[in-house]
PDB file of C-alpha atoms in Angstrom:
ATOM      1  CA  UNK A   1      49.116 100.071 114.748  1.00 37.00           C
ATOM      2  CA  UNK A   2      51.652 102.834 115.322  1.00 37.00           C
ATOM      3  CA  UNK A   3      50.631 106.331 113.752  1.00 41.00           C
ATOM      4  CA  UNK A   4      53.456 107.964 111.671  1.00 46.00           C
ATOM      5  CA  UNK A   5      52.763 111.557 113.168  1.00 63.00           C
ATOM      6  CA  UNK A   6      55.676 111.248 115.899  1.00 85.00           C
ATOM      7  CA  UNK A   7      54.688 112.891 119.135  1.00 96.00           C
ATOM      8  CA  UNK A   8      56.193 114.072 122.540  1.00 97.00           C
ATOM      9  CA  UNK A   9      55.226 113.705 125.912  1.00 98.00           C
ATOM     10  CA  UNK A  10      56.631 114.674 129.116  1.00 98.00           C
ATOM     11  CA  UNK A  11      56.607 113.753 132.811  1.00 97.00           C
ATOM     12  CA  UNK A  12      55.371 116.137 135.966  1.00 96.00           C
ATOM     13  CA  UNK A  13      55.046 114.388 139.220  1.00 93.00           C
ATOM     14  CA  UNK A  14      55.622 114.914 143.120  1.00 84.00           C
ATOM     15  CA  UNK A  15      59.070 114.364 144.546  1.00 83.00           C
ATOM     16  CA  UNK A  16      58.542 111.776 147.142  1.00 87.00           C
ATOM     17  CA  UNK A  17      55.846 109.673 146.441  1.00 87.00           C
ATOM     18  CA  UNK A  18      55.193 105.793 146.449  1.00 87.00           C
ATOM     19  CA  UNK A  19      54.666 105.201 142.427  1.00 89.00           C
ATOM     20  CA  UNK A  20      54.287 101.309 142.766  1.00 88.00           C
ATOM     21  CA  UNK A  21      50.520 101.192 142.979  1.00 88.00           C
ATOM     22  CA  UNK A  22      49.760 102.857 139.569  1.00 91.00           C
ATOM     23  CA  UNK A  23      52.814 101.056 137.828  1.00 91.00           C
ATOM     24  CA  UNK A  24      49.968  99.213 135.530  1.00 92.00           C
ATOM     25  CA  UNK A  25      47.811 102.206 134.976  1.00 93.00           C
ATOM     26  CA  UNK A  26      51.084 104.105 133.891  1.00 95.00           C
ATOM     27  CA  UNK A  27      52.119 101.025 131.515  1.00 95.00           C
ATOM     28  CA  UNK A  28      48.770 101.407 129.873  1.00 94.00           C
ATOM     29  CA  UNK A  29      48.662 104.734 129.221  1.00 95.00           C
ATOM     30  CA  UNK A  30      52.259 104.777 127.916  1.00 97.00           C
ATOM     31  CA  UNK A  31      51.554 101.706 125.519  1.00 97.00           C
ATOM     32  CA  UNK A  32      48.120 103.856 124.503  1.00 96.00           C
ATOM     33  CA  UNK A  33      50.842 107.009 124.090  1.00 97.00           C
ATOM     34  CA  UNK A  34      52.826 105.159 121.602  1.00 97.00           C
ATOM     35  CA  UNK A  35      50.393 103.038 119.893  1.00 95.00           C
ATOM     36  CA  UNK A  36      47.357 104.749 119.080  1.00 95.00           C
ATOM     37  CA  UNK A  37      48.826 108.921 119.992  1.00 95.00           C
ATOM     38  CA  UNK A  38      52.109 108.399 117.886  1.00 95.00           C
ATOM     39  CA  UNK A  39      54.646 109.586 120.843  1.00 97.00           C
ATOM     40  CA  UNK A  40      58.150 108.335 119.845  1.00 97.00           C
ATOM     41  CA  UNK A  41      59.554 111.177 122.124  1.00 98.00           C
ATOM     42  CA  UNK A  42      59.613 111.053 126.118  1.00 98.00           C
ATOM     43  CA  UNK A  43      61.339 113.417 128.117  1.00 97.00           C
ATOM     44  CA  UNK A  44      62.368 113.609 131.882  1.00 96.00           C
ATOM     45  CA  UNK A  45      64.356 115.518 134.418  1.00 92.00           C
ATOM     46  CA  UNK A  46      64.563 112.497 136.447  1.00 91.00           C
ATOM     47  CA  UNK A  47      64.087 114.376 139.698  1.00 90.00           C
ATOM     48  CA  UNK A  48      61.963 112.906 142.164  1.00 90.00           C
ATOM     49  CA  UNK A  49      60.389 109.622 142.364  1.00 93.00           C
ATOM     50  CA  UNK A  50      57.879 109.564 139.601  1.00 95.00           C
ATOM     51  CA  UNK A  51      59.826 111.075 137.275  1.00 95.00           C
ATOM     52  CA  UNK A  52      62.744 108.601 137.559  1.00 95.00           C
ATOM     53  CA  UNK A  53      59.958 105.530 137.796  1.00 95.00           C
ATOM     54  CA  UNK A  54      58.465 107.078 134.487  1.00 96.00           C
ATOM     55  CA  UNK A  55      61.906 107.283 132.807  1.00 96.00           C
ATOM     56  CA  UNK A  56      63.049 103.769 134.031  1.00 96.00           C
ATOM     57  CA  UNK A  57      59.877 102.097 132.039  1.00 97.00           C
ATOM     58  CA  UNK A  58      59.848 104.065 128.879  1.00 98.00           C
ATOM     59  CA  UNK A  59      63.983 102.664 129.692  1.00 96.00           C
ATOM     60  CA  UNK A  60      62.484  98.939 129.659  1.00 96.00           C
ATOM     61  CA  UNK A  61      59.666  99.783 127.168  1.00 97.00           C
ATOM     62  CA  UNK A  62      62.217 100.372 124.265  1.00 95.00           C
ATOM     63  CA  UNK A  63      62.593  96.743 123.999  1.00 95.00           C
ATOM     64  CA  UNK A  64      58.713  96.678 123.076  1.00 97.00           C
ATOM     65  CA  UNK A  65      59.196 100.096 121.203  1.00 97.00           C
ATOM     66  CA  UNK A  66      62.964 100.397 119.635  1.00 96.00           C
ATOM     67  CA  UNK A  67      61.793 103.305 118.001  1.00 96.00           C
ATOM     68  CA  UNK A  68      60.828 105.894 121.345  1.00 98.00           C
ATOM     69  CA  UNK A  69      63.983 107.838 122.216  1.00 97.00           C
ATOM     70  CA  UNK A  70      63.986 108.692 125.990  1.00 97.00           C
ATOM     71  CA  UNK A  71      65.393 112.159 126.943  1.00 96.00           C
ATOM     72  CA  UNK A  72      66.377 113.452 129.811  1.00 95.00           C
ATOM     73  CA  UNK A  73      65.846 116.921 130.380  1.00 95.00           C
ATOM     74  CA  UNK A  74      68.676 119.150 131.969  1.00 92.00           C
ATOM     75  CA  UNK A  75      67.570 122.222 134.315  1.00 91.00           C
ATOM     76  CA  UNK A  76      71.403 123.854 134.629  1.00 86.00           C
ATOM     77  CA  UNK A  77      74.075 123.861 132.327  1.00 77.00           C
ATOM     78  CA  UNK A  78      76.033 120.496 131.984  1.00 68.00           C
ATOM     79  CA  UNK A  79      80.086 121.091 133.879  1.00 65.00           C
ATOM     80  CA  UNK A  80      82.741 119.219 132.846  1.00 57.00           C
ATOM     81  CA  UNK A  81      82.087 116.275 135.144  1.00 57.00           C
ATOM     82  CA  UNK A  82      78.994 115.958 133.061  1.00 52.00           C
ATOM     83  CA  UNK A  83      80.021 115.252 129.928  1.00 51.00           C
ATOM     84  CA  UNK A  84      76.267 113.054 128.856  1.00 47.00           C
ATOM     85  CA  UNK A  85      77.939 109.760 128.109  1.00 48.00           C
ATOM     86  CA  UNK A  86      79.130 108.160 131.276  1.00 49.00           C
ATOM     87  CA  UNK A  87      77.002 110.167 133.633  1.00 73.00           C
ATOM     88  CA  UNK A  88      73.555 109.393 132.107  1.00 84.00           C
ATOM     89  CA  UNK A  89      71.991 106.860 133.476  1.00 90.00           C
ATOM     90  CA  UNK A  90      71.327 103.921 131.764  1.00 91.00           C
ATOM     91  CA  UNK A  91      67.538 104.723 130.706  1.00 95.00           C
ATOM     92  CA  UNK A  92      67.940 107.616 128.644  1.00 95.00           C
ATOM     93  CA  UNK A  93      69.290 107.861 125.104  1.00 95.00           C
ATOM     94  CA  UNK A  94      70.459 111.294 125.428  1.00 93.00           C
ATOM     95  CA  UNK A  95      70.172 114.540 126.877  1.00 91.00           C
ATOM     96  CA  UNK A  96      68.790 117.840 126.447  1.00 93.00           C
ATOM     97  CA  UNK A  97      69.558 121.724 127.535  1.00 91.00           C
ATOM     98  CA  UNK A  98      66.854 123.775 126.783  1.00 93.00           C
ATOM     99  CA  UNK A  99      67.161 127.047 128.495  1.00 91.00           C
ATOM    100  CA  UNK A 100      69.082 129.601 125.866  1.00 86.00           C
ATOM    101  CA  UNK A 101      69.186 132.662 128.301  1.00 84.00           C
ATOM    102  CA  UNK A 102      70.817 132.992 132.149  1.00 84.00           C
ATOM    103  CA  UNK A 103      68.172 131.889 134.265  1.00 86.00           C
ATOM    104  CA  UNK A 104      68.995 132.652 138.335  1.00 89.00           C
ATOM    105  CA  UNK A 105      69.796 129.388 139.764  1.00 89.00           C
ATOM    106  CA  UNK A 106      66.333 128.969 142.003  1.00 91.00           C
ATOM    107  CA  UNK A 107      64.547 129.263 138.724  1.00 94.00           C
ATOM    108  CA  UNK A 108      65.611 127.591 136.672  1.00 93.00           C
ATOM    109  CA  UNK A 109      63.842 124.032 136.948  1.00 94.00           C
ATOM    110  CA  UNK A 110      60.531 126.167 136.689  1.00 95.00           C
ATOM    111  CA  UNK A 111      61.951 127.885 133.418  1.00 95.00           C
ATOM    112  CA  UNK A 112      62.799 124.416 132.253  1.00 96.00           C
ATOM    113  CA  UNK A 113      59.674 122.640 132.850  1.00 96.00           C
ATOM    114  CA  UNK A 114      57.665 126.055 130.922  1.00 96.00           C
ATOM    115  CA  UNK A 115      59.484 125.276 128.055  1.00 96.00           C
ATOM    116  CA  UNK A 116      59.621 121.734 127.885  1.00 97.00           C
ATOM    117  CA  UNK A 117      55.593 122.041 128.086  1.00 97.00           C
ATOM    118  CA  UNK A 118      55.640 124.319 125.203  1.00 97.00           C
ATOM    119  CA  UNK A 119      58.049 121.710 123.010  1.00 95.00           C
ATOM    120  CA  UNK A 120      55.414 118.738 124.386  1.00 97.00           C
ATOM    121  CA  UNK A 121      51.962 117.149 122.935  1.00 97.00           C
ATOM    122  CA  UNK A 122      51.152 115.512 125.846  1.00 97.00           C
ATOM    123  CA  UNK A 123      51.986 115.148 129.810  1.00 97.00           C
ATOM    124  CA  UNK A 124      51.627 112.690 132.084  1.00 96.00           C
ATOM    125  CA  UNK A 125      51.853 113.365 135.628  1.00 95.00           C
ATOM    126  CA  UNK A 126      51.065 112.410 139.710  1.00 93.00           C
ATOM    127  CA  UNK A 127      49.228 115.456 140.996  1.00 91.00           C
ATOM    128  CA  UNK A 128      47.880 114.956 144.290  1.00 86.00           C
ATOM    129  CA  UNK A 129      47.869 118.479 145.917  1.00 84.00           C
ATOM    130  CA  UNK A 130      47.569 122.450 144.867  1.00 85.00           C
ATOM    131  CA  UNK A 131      51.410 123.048 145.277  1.00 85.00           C
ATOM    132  CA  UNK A 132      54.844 122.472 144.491  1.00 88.00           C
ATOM    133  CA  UNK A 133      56.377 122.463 141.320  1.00 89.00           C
ATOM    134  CA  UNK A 134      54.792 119.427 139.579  1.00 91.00           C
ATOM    135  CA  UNK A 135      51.150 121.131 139.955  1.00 92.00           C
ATOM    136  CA  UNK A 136      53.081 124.599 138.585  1.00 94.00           C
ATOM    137  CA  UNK A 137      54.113 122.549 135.756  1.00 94.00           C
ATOM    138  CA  UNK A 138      50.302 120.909 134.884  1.00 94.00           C
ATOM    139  CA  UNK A 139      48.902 124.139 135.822  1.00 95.00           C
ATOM    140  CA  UNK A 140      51.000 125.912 133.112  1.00 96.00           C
ATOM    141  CA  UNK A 141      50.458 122.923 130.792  1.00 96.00           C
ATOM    142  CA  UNK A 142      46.445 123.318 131.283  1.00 96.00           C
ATOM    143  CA  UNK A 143      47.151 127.002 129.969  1.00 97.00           C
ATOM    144  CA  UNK A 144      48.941 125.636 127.420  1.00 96.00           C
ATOM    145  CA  UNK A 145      45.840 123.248 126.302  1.00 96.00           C
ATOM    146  CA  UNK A 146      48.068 120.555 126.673  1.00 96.00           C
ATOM    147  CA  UNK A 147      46.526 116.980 127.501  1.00 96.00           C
ATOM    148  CA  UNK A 148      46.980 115.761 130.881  1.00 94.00           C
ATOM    149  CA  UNK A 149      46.800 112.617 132.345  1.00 93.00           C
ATOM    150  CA  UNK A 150      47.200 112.945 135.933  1.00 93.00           C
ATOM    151  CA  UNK A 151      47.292 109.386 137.052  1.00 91.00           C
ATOM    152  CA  UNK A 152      46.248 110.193 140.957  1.00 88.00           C
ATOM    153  CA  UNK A 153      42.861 108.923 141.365  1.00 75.00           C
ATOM    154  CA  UNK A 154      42.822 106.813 138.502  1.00 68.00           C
ATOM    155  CA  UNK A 155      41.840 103.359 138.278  1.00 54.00           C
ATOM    156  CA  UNK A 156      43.136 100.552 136.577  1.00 50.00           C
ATOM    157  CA  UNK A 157      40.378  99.988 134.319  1.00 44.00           C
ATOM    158  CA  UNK A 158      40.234 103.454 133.507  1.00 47.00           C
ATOM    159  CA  UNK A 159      42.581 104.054 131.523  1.00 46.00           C
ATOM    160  CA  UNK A 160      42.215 102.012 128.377  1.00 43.00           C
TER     161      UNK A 160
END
């Protein structure tokens, strides 16, 4: 039974990374997301490997779900050769800009991710050491008192 409440969540993870061995665990906890936690909402900059991985099933769970809506999330300003319709890839169902202000270039994927955790109800993310921008991101989220699933370290049988 899917709650009415609709919900967000959003995606944190390391660049390079081999996201094949929690595919399952990250099914499950994206079914649980949308089933029991009421997330219609998923949003990704889909930058790095488990980001794109995360966007590409919420992509193929829509056909389980027509309702979810997955966005992905823009860290600089779109340019004419972006124009969001035939430069999206196929996953997403739109786009989104959220910084309003000039950010310097160098920050502005940090910026981006800060307020994309403060427009979120949940995260999901691939954590596996103190640094970089993905731990940033759950770091600021923990702040935040946002819930985090990190799905490094967990098991299969876990999550359910």
């Amino acid at each position: 039974m899917i709650k009415t409440e609709m919900k967000s969540c959003a995606f944190f993870g390391h660049r390079n990374m081999n996201v094949q061995p929690y595919g399952e665990i990250l099914l499950g906890i994206l079914c649980d997301l949308v089933e029991n936690k009421g997330v219609t909402q998923f949003y990704s900059d889909y930058r790095g490997s488990f980001n794109v991985y995360c966007a590409r099933l919420v992509g193929k769970l829509k056909e389980r779900y027509p309702k979810i809506v997955n966005t992905m999330v823009l860290s600089y300003i779109p340019t004419a050769r972006f124009n969001g319709a035939f430069d999206l890839p196929l996953c997403f169902d739109d786009s989104v800009y959220l910084l309003e202000r000039n950010v310097p270039y160098k920050f502005a994927i940090t910026e981006t991710n800060k307020l994309l955790i403060d427009t979120v109800d949940f995260v999901v993310a691939a954590v596996e050491v103190k640094f970089g921008g993905a731990y940033t991101a759950c770091e600021y989220a923990r702040k935040r008192k946002k819930p985090i699933v990190n799905v490094i370290g967990l098991k299969e049988k876990q999550y359910e």
